[in-house]
């Protein structure tokens, strides 16, 4: 079974631009979560989606948004990019919601904001 | 109260030795504790996980010890190998079917010398 796939793998943008990242979960997985990884802040939760609905949101500004489609694929969008948005953005999928559901991570999209 | 504190930040062990990484948490709502292994350029990969009703779980060379009263848990890697050199993250998951999130520790960079 294929793992979580994320596209693109690398991205370079300039300040003020917006970016859309894509995530395809493991087949059959219906929950998708997004995390930001930086050297300074570590791994931080962005949001969680299930059945096309945002179920949980981390402490990030409104410039960060996401959505999930009926096939469970998910996208996240960052508008008005800032230098501090440079990070590895990780998508994780799980079969369903629930604290005991294991999350499996993709390879991430590395975003560089210049 | 959402933090997970991880130590040490870095660890160097000799091949065949035991690697021990410790984590502590405050939030008693956490009810699932996975450990992830991350190699450079890759997303975190689930290593082993434990529920709070279990005090120890072993999978091959990897063991989680969990102390619910002390709100601490640790990862032991027996017979450490150079291929184990990676960054290890402990995590704690809160929430249920209404939404959940992983809260990560700061990470431990493990180096196993041959």
CSV table of C-alpha atoms in Angstrom, one decimal:
chain,number,residue,atom,x,y,z
A,1,UNK,CA,0.0,0.0,0.0
A,2,UNK,CA,1.4,3.4,-1.0
A,3,UNK,CA,2.3,5.8,1.8
A,4,UNK,CA,1.3,9.4,2.3
A,5,UNK,CA,2.3,11.5,-0.7
A,6,UNK,CA,2.9,15.2,-0.7
A,7,UNK,CA,3.4,17.6,-3.6
A,8,UNK,CA,5.4,19.5,-4.4
A,9,UNK,CA,8.5,18.3,-2.4
A,10,UNK,CA,10.3,21.6,-2.7
A,11,UNK,CA,9.0,25.1,-3.2
A,12,UNK,CA,10.6,28.6,-3.3
A,13,UNK,CA,8.4,31.6,-2.9
A,14,UNK,CA,8.9,35.3,-2.1
A,15,UNK,CA,7.3,37.3,0.7
A,16,UNK,CA,3.7,38.3,0.0
A,17,UNK,CA,3.0,35.4,-2.3
A,18,UNK,CA,0.6,32.6,-1.5
A,19,UNK,CA,1.2,28.9,-1.7
A,20,UNK,CA,-0.9,25.7,-1.9
A,21,UNK,CA,0.5,22.3,-0.8
A,22,UNK,CA,-1.2,19.0,-1.5
A,23,UNK,CA,-1.5,15.8,0.4
A,24,UNK,CA,-2.8,12.4,-0.6
A,25,UNK,CA,-3.4,10.1,2.3
A,26,UNK,CA,-2.9,6.4,2.5
A,27,UNK,CA,-5.6,4.6,0.7
A,28,UNK,CA,-8.6,4.1,3.0
A,29,UNK,CA,-7.5,6.7,5.5
A,30,UNK,CA,-10.0,9.4,6.1
A,31,UNK,CA,-8.3,11.7,8.5
A,32,UNK,CA,-5.6,14.1,7.5
A,33,UNK,CA,-3.5,16.4,9.7
A,34,UNK,CA,-0.9,19.0,8.9
A,35,UNK,CA,2.2,20.0,10.9
A,36,UNK,CA,4.9,22.6,10.5
A,37,UNK,CA,8.5,21.6,11.4
A,38,UNK,CA,11.1,24.3,12.0
A,39,UNK,CA,14.5,24.1,13.7
A,40,UNK,CA,13.3,26.7,16.3
A,41,UNK,CA,9.8,25.6,17.1
A,42,UNK,CA,10.0,21.9,16.3
A,43,UNK,CA,6.9,20.1,15.1
A,44,UNK,CA,3.7,22.1,15.6
A,45,UNK,CA,0.1,21.0,14.8
A,46,UNK,CA,-1.7,23.1,12.2
A,47,UNK,CA,-5.1,21.4,11.6
A,48,UNK,CA,-6.9,18.2,11.3
A,49,UNK,CA,-9.6,17.2,8.7
A,50,UNK,CA,-12.1,14.4,8.6
A,51,UNK,CA,-15.0,14.0,6.2
A,52,UNK,CA,-14.2,17.3,4.6
A,53,UNK,CA,-14.6,19.2,7.9
A,54,UNK,CA,-11.9,20.8,10.0
A,55,UNK,CA,-12.0,19.1,13.3
A,56,UNK,CA,-9.2,20.7,15.2
A,57,UNK,CA,-6.9,23.7,14.7
A,58,UNK,CA,-3.6,24.7,16.1
A,59,UNK,CA,-2.4,28.1,17.1
A,60,UNK,CA,-1.5,29.6,13.7
A,61,UNK,CA,-2.7,32.8,12.2
A,62,UNK,CA,-5.6,32.9,9.7
A,63,UNK,CA,-3.2,33.1,6.8
A,64,UNK,CA,-2.9,29.3,7.2
A,65,UNK,CA,-5.9,27.5,5.9
A,66,UNK,CA,-6.8,24.1,4.6
A,67,UNK,CA,-9.5,21.9,3.1
A,68,UNK,CA,-10.2,18.3,2.5
A,69,UNK,CA,-11.9,16.8,-0.6
A,70,UNK,CA,-14.4,14.0,-0.8
A,71,UNK,CA,-11.6,11.5,-1.7
A,72,UNK,CA,-9.8,12.5,1.5
A,73,UNK,CA,-7.1,14.3,-0.3
A,74,UNK,CA,-6.2,17.6,1.4
A,75,UNK,CA,-4.6,20.9,0.6
A,76,UNK,CA,-3.3,23.6,2.8
A,77,UNK,CA,-2.8,27.2,1.8
A,78,UNK,CA,-0.6,29.9,3.2
A,79,UNK,CA,-1.4,33.5,2.0
A,80,UNK,CA,0.8,36.6,2.3
A,81,UNK,CA,3.9,34.5,2.9
A,82,UNK,CA,6.4,35.7,5.6
A,83,UNK,CA,10.0,34.8,6.0
A,84,UNK,CA,9.1,32.9,9.1
A,85,UNK,CA,6.9,30.5,7.1
A,86,UNK,CA,9.9,28.8,5.8
A,87,UNK,CA,9.6,25.3,7.1
A,88,UNK,CA,9.0,21.6,6.3
A,89,UNK,CA,5.2,21.1,6.1
A,90,UNK,CA,4.2,17.6,7.0
A,91,UNK,CA,1.0,15.8,6.2
A,92,UNK,CA,-0.1,12.8,8.3
A,93,UNK,CA,-3.1,10.5,7.7
A,94,UNK,CA,-4.9,8.0,9.9
A,95,UNK,CA,-7.8,5.7,9.4
A,96,UNK,CA,-10.2,7.7,11.4
A,97,UNK,CA,-10.5,10.2,14.2
A,98,UNK,CA,-9.6,9.2,17.7
A,99,UNK,CA,-6.7,9.6,20.2
A,100,UNK,CA,-5.6,6.0,19.6
A,101,UNK,CA,-5.5,6.2,15.8
A,102,UNK,CA,-1.9,6.1,14.6
A,103,UNK,CA,-0.8,9.0,12.3
A,104,UNK,CA,1.5,8.1,9.4
A,105,UNK,CA,3.5,11.0,8.0
A,106,UNK,CA,4.4,11.9,4.4
A,107,UNK,CA,7.9,13.1,3.3
A,108,UNK,CA,6.9,16.7,3.6
A,109,UNK,CA,7.1,19.8,1.4
A,110,UNK,CA,10.0,22.0,2.1
A,111,UNK,CA,9.0,25.7,1.6
A,112,UNK,CA,11.6,28.4,1.4
A,113,UNK,CA,10.3,32.0,1.5
A,114,UNK,CA,12.8,34.6,0.2
B,1,UNK,CA,0.0,22.6,29.8
B,2,UNK,CA,0.2,21.2,26.3
B,3,UNK,CA,3.9,20.8,26.3
B,4,UNK,CA,5.9,17.6,26.1
B,5,UNK,CA,9.5,18.0,27.4
B,6,UNK,CA,12.1,15.7,25.9
B,7,UNK,CA,15.7,15.0,27.0
B,8,UNK,CA,18.5,14.8,26.2
B,9,UNK,CA,18.7,17.1,23.1
B,10,UNK,CA,21.5,15.0,21.7
B,11,UNK,CA,22.9,11.5,22.6
B,12,UNK,CA,26.0,9.7,21.5
B,13,UNK,CA,26.4,6.0,22.2
B,14,UNK,CA,28.6,3.2,21.0
B,15,UNK,CA,27.5,0.4,18.8
B,16,UNK,CA,25.8,-2.3,21.0
B,17,UNK,CA,25.0,0.1,23.8
B,18,UNK,CA,21.7,1.2,25.2
B,19,UNK,CA,20.1,4.5,24.1
B,20,UNK,CA,17.6,6.1,26.5
B,21,UNK,CA,15.5,9.1,25.8
B,22,UNK,CA,13.1,10.6,28.3
B,23,UNK,CA,9.9,12.6,28.0
B,24,UNK,CA,7.6,14.2,30.5
B,25,UNK,CA,4.2,15.8,30.1
B,26,UNK,CA,1.7,17.8,32.1
B,27,UNK,CA,-1.6,17.4,30.5
B,28,UNK,CA,-3.5,14.5,31.9
B,29,UNK,CA,-5.8,14.5,28.8
B,30,UNK,CA,-3.0,12.9,26.8
B,31,UNK,CA,-3.9,9.3,26.2
B,32,UNK,CA,-1.7,8.0,23.5
B,33,UNK,CA,2.1,8.2,23.4
B,34,UNK,CA,3.9,7.4,20.1
B,35,UNK,CA,7.6,7.7,19.3
B,36,UNK,CA,8.7,8.7,15.9
B,37,UNK,CA,12.1,8.3,14.1
B,38,UNK,CA,13.1,10.9,11.5
B,39,UNK,CA,16.0,10.7,9.1
B,40,UNK,CA,17.3,13.8,7.3
B,41,UNK,CA,15.0,14.7,4.4
B,42,UNK,CA,12.3,12.3,5.5
B,43,UNK,CA,9.1,12.6,7.4
B,44,UNK,CA,8.7,11.1,10.9
B,45,UNK,CA,8.1,7.4,10.9
B,46,UNK,CA,6.2,5.7,13.7
B,47,UNK,CA,8.5,3.5,15.8
B,48,UNK,CA,6.4,2.3,18.7
B,49,UNK,CA,3.5,3.6,20.7
B,50,UNK,CA,1.9,3.0,24.1
B,51,UNK,CA,-1.5,3.6,25.8
B,52,UNK,CA,-1.5,4.9,29.4
B,53,UNK,CA,-3.0,1.7,30.7
B,54,UNK,CA,0.2,-0.2,29.9
B,55,UNK,CA,3.5,0.3,31.8
B,56,UNK,CA,5.8,-1.2,29.2
B,57,UNK,CA,5.7,-2.2,25.6
B,58,UNK,CA,8.5,-3.9,23.7
B,59,UNK,CA,9.0,-4.3,19.9
B,60,UNK,CA,12.2,-5.9,18.9
B,61,UNK,CA,15.1,-3.7,20.2
B,62,UNK,CA,12.7,-0.8,21.1
B,63,UNK,CA,11.0,-0.6,24.5
B,64,UNK,CA,8.7,2.1,25.9
B,65,UNK,CA,8.4,2.5,29.6
B,66,UNK,CA,5.5,4.5,30.9
B,67,UNK,CA,4.9,5.9,34.4
B,68,UNK,CA,1.4,7.4,34.5
B,69,UNK,CA,1.7,8.7,38.1
B,70,UNK,CA,4.9,10.6,37.3
B,71,UNK,CA,3.7,11.6,33.8
B,72,UNK,CA,6.9,10.4,32.3
B,73,UNK,CA,7.7,7.9,29.5
B,74,UNK,CA,10.9,6.8,27.9
B,75,UNK,CA,12.3,5.0,24.9
B,76,UNK,CA,15.0,2.4,25.3
B,77,UNK,CA,16.9,1.2,22.3
B,78,UNK,CA,18.8,-1.9,23.0
B,79,UNK,CA,21.9,-3.0,21.1
B,80,UNK,CA,22.1,0.3,19.3
B,81,UNK,CA,23.3,0.2,15.7
B,82,UNK,CA,24.8,2.9,13.5
B,83,UNK,CA,21.6,2.7,11.4
B,84,UNK,CA,19.7,3.9,14.4
B,85,UNK,CA,21.4,7.3,14.1
B,86,UNK,CA,18.4,9.7,13.5
B,87,UNK,CA,16.3,12.2,15.4
B,88,UNK,CA,13.7,10.7,17.7
B,89,UNK,CA,10.6,12.5,18.8
B,90,UNK,CA,8.3,11.6,21.6
B,91,UNK,CA,4.7,12.7,21.2
B,92,UNK,CA,1.4,12.7,23.1
B,93,UNK,CA,-2.0,12.7,21.6
B,94,UNK,CA,-5.1,14.3,23.0
B,95,UNK,CA,-8.6,14.4,21.8
B,96,UNK,CA,-11.0,11.9,20.4
B,97,UNK,CA,-13.6,11.6,17.7
B,98,UNK,CA,-14.3,15.3,17.9
B,99,UNK,CA,-10.7,16.1,16.9
B,100,UNK,CA,-7.2,15.3,18.1
B,101,UNK,CA,-3.7,16.5,17.8
B,102,UNK,CA,-0.2,15.3,18.4
B,103,UNK,CA,2.0,17.4,20.7
B,104,UNK,CA,5.7,16.7,20.1
B,105,UNK,CA,8.8,16.8,22.2
B,106,UNK,CA,11.8,18.9,21.1
B,107,UNK,CA,13.6,15.9,19.6
B,108,UNK,CA,16.8,14.0,20.4
B,109,UNK,CA,19.5,13.6,17.9
B,110,UNK,CA,21.0,10.1,18.4
B,111,UNK,CA,24.4,9.2,17.0
B,112,UNK,CA,25.6,5.6,17.3
B,113,UNK,CA,29.3,5.3,16.7
B,114,UNK,CA,30.6,2.1,15.0
